[in-house]
XYZ file of C-alpha atoms in Angstrom:
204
model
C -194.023 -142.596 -100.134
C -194.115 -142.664 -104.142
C -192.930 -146.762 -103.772
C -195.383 -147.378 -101.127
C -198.345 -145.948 -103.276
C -196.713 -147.553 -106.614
C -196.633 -150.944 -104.977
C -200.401 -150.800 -103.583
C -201.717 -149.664 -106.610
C -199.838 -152.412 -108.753
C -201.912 -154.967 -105.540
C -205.175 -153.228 -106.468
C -205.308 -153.023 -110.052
C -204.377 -156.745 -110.019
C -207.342 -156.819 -107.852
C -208.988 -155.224 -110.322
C -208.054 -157.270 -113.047
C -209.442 -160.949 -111.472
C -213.158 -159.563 -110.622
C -215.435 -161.808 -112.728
C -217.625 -160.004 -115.360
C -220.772 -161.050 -113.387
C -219.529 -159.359 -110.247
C -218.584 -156.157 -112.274
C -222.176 -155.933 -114.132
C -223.343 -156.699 -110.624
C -221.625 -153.158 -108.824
C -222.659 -151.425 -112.108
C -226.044 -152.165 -111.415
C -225.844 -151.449 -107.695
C -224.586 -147.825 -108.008
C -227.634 -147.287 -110.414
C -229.517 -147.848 -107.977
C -227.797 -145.691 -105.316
C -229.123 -142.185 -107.668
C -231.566 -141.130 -104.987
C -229.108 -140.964 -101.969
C -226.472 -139.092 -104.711
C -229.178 -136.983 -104.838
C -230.289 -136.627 -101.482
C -226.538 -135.596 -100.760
C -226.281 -133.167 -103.171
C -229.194 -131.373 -102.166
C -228.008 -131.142 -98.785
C -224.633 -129.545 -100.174
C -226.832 -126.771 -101.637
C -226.063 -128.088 -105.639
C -229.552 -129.623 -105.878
C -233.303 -128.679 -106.892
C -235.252 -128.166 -103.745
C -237.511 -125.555 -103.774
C -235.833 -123.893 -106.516
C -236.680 -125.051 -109.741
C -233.338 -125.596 -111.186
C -232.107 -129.421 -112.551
C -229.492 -130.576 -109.765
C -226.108 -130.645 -111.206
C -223.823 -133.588 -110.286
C -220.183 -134.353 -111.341
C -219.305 -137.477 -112.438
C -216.872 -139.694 -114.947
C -217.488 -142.329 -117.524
C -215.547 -145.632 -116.184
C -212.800 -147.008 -118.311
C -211.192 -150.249 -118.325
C -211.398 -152.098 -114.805
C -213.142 -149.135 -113.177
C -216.129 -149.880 -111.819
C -219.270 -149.301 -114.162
C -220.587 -145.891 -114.225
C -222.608 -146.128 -117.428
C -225.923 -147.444 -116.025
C -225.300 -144.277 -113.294
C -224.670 -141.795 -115.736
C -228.238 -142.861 -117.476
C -230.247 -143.225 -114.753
C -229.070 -139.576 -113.062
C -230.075 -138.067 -117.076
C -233.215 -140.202 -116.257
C -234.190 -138.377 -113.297
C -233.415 -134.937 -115.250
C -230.170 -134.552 -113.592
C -227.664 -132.074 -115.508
C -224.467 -134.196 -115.632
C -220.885 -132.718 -115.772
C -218.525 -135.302 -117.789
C -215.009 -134.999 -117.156
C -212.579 -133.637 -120.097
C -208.789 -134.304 -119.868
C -206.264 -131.406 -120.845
C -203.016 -131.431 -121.982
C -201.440 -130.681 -118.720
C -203.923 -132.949 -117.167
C -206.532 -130.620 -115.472
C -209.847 -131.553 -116.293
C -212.613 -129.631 -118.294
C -216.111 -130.265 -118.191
C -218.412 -130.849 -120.411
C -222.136 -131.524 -120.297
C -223.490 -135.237 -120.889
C -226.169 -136.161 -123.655
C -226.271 -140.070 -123.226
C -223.853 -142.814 -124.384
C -224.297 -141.649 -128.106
C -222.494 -138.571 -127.309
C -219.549 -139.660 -126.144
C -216.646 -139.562 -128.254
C -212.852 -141.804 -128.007
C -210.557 -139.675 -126.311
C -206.573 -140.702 -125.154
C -205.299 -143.374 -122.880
C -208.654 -145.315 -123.248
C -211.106 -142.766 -122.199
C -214.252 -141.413 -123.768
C -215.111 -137.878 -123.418
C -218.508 -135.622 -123.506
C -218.449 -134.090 -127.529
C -220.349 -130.884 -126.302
C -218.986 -127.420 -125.288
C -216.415 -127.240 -123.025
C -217.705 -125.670 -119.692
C -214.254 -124.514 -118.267
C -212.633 -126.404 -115.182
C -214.489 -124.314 -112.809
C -217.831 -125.742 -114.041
C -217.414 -128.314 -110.991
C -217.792 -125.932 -108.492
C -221.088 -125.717 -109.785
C -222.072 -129.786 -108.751
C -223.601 -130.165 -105.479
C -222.018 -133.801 -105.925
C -218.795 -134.944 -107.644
C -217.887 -138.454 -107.931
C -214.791 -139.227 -108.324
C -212.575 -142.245 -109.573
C -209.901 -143.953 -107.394
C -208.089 -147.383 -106.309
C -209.018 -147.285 -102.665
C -209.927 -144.653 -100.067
C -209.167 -145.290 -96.393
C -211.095 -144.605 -92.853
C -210.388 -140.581 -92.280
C -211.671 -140.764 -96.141
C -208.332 -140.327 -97.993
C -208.307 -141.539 -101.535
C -205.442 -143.255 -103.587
C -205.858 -142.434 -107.212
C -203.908 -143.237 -110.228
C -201.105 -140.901 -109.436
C -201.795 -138.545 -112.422
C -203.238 -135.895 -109.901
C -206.353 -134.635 -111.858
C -208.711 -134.898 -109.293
C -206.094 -133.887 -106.792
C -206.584 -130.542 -108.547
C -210.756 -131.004 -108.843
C -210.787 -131.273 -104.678
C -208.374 -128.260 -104.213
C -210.451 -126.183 -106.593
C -213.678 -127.449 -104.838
C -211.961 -126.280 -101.533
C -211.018 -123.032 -102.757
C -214.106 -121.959 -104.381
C -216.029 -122.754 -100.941
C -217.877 -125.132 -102.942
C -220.202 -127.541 -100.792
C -220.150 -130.081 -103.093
C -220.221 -134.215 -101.649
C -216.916 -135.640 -102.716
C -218.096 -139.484 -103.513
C -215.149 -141.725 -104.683
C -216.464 -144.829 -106.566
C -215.167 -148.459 -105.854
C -216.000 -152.339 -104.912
C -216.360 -153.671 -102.101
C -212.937 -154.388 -99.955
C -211.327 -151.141 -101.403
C -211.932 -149.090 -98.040
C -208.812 -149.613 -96.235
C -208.092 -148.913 -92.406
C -205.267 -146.474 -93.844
C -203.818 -145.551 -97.618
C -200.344 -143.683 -97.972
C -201.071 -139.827 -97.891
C -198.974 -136.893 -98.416
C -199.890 -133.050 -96.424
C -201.811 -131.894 -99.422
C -203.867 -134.826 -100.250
C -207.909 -134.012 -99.648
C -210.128 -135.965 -97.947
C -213.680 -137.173 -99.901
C -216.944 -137.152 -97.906
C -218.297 -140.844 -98.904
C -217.261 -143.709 -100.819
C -219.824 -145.980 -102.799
C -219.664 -149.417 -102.772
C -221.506 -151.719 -104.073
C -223.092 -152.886 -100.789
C -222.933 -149.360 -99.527
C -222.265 -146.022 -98.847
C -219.208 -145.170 -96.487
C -219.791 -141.901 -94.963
C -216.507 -140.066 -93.569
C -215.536 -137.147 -91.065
């Protein structure tokens, strides 16, 4: 199982790696513009405003490298007065949170990342999102992702499940990265949606 996932992430990175700049600005652009259905979602999952006067909360991540772009998202939820969660990564490789204050607040963190430079919320602050969007390589038709293989947001979705949480799981990606099937293992977690950029993928 560990080869199988190994060799299709090595396909997909390369993938990755030949998208033009145009097309990448492009899908940057596009999930922008995708805000009010995040939104829409996340109300539904009981994290949102309606009718109570609170800022919706949603979950996300700052893209890195080949990722597709999140930066024009992140600005246009703050935009809309959304209170965004920004991923920080631990030593063991759990994930904090943080709260994000626009590009000039993020700081260089390790293996290429950036990271929120405000308090740290605790790594139960995302059981506070009504959405979470999450990175990954591919997610399949029953709405399985494949991720990087370090397991962090293996860990988000289990404590999302075991808080009761009814936070939207959203995984991020271009188009051609929803597969009919991805290599799982028992205790891998299904997402709700994936997010292209010529739509939304809706699962289960």
């Amino acid at each position: 199982m560990d080869n199988e996932k190994t060799a299709l992430r090595s396909r997909l990175l390369a993938r990755r790696r030949a998208i033009p700049a145009a097309e990448r600005g492009a899908a940057a652009r596009a999930f922008a513009e995708r805000v009010p259905e995040l939104l829409a979602a996340a109300d539904a999952a009981g994290g949102g405003t309606a009718g109570t006067g609170r800022r919706p909360t949603v979950a996300a991540y700052a893209s890195a490298g080949t990722e597709p772009g999140t930066r024009l998202l992140l600005e246009a939820l703050r935009g809309r007065g959304v209170r965004v969660l920004l991923p920080v990564l631990l030593p063991d490789d759990d994930l904090d949170w943080a709260l994000y204050d626009g590009p000039d607040g993020l700081l260089p963190a390790g293996r290429g990342l950036v990271e929120p430079a405000g308090l740290r919320l605790g790594p139960e602050a995302v059981c506070g999102a009504g959405a979470v969007l999450l990175p990954g390589l591919a997610v399949d038709r029953r709405g399985l992702r494949l991720g990087r293989g370090g397991g962090s947001y293996d860990r988000v979705l289990a404590r999302l499940a075991a808080s009761g949480s009814r936070a939207r799981a959203v995984v991020l990606l271009y188009d051609g990265e929803v597969l009919d099937e991805v290599p799982a293992e028992p205790h891998d977690r299904a997402v709700d949606a994936a997010v292209t950029p010529s739509g939304v993928h809706a699962f289960g």
